[in-house]
Amino acid sequence: MMMIARDADYNDVLNAVKGCNVVVFTCNTCARLCNNIGGSEAAARLSYKLKEDGVTVSSPISVSAACLMSKVRPKIRDIPDDTEKIIALTCDTGAICIEIASQKNVLAPLVTLGSGFVDEDGSLIITSSPDMRMPVTLENAAKEKGMMTDPFV
């Protein structure tokens, strides 16, 4: 699975989408398993908070795996035509799939730090990253890069 952190905070996301019609699109696999940084519940919370702050947000969209175009393409028809930005709560590859399939502007506030696994104790372990020792916990890898491993809201 992909180990994902975020390099933005809520206000960064809010400022990037103010005045736009937005959809939050998420993955229910890696992004959800990485401390619920993504997934249906995180997308719903982010959508709700953005609406509270005056952003026009359509219903969130989730797929089981955003890195599989066969999962993403069928969901594209759920994106309203007037959508100006899609917030991708996915790995980097998922964000690219969404952008290609939708032909819309995609904001990708999450960063893929490498592949890894969930240990028996629930720890998220990164096993491959070009610039880090292996293995390392997701929390330590994110901290080293100044990133966060929790949901936006």
PDB file of C-alpha atoms in Angstrom, residues 4-65:
ATOM      1  CA  ILE A   4       0.514   9.073   2.508  1.00  0.00           C
ATOM      2  CA  ALA A   5       0.952  12.292   4.525  1.00  0.00           C
ATOM      3  CA  ARG A   6      -0.188  15.845   3.957  1.00  0.00           C
ATOM      4  CA  ASP A   7       1.930  18.907   3.323  1.00  0.00           C
ATOM      5  CA  ALA A   8      -0.879  21.442   3.712  1.00  0.00           C
ATOM      6  CA  ASP A   9      -3.182  22.478   6.512  1.00  0.00           C
ATOM      7  CA  TYR A  10      -6.899  23.157   6.317  1.00  0.00           C
ATOM      8  CA  ASN A  11      -6.447  26.903   5.686  1.00  0.00           C
ATOM      9  CA  ASP A  12      -4.156  26.168   2.720  1.00  0.00           C
ATOM     10  CA  VAL A  13      -6.863  23.993   1.176  1.00  0.00           C
ATOM     11  CA  LEU A  14      -9.589  26.535   1.976  1.00  0.00           C
ATOM     12  CA  ASN A  15      -7.619  29.374   0.375  1.00  0.00           C
ATOM     13  CA  ALA A  16      -6.940  27.272  -2.732  1.00  0.00           C
ATOM     14  CA  VAL A  17     -10.644  26.597  -3.330  1.00  0.00           C
ATOM     15  CA  LYS A  18     -12.366  29.796  -2.155  1.00  0.00           C
ATOM     16  CA  GLY A  19     -14.844  30.979  -4.748  1.00  0.00           C
ATOM     17  CA  CYS A  20     -14.801  27.663  -6.625  1.00  0.00           C
ATOM     18  CA  ASN A  21     -17.284  24.855  -7.095  1.00  0.00           C
ATOM     19  CA  VAL A  22     -15.531  21.879  -5.532  1.00  0.00           C
ATOM     20  CA  VAL A  23     -15.747  18.099  -5.225  1.00  0.00           C
ATOM     21  CA  VAL A  24     -13.746  16.090  -2.685  1.00  0.00           C
ATOM     22  CA  PHE A  25     -12.685  12.786  -4.300  1.00  0.00           C
ATOM     23  CA  THR A  26     -11.083  10.128  -2.132  1.00  0.00           C
ATOM     24  CA  CYS A  27      -9.723   6.608  -1.942  1.00  0.00           C
ATOM     25  CA  ASN A  28     -11.023   4.122   0.603  1.00  0.00           C
ATOM     26  CA  THR A  29      -7.902   2.001   0.624  1.00  0.00           C
ATOM     27  CA  CYS A  30      -4.447   3.511   1.205  1.00  0.00           C
ATOM     28  CA  ALA A  31      -5.621   7.048   2.031  1.00  0.00           C
ATOM     29  CA  ARG A  32      -8.135   5.694   4.547  1.00  0.00           C
ATOM     30  CA  LEU A  33      -5.684   3.226   6.069  1.00  0.00           C
ATOM     31  CA  CYS A  34      -3.094   5.988   6.590  1.00  0.00           C
ATOM     32  CA  ASN A  35      -4.636   7.346   9.806  1.00  0.00           C
ATOM     33  CA  ASN A  36      -7.868   8.259   7.973  1.00  0.00           C
ATOM     34  CA  ILE A  37      -6.138  11.065   6.091  1.00  0.00           C
ATOM     35  CA  GLY A  38      -8.535  10.120   3.299  1.00  0.00           C
ATOM     36  CA  GLY A  39     -11.498   7.829   2.913  1.00  0.00           C
ATOM     37  CA  SER A  40     -15.245   8.453   2.901  1.00  0.00           C
ATOM     38  CA  GLU A  41     -15.446   9.812   6.452  1.00  0.00           C
ATOM     39  CA  ALA A  42     -12.515  12.219   5.999  1.00  0.00           C
ATOM     40  CA  ALA A  43     -13.980  13.427   2.684  1.00  0.00           C
ATOM     41  CA  ALA A  44     -17.369  14.022   4.300  1.00  0.00           C
ATOM     42  CA  ARG A  45     -15.806  15.976   7.195  1.00  0.00           C
ATOM     43  CA  LEU A  46     -13.703  18.101   4.833  1.00  0.00           C
ATOM     44  CA  SER A  47     -16.703  18.754   2.564  1.00  0.00           C
ATOM     45  CA  TYR A  48     -18.833  19.797   5.540  1.00  0.00           C
ATOM     46  CA  LYS A  49     -16.148  22.130   6.927  1.00  0.00           C
ATOM     47  CA  LEU A  50     -15.554  23.735   3.525  1.00  0.00           C
ATOM     48  CA  LYS A  51     -19.321  24.320   3.163  1.00  0.00           C
ATOM     49  CA  GLU A  52     -19.363  25.933   6.629  1.00  0.00           C
ATOM     50  CA  ASP A  53     -16.632  28.269   5.381  1.00  0.00           C
ATOM     51  CA  GLY A  54     -18.613  29.328   2.302  1.00  0.00           C
ATOM     52  CA  VAL A  55     -17.243  27.026  -0.387  1.00  0.00           C
ATOM     53  CA  THR A  56     -19.702  25.427  -2.811  1.00  0.00           C
ATOM     54  CA  VAL A  57     -19.054  21.705  -2.381  1.00  0.00           C
ATOM     55  CA  SER A  58     -20.875  18.856  -4.107  1.00  0.00           C
ATOM     56  CA  SER A  59     -21.276  15.478  -2.428  1.00  0.00           C
ATOM     57  CA  PRO A  60     -17.938  13.751  -1.847  1.00  0.00           C
ATOM     58  CA  ILE A  61     -16.977  10.915  -4.155  1.00  0.00           C
ATOM     59  CA  SER A  62     -15.088   7.835  -3.026  1.00  0.00           C
ATOM     60  CA  VAL A  63     -13.672   4.805  -4.767  1.00  0.00           C
ATOM     61  CA  SER A  64     -12.095   1.650  -3.427  1.00  0.00           C
ATOM     62  CA  ALA A  65      -8.801   2.402  -5.184  1.00  0.00           C
TER      63      ALA A  65
END
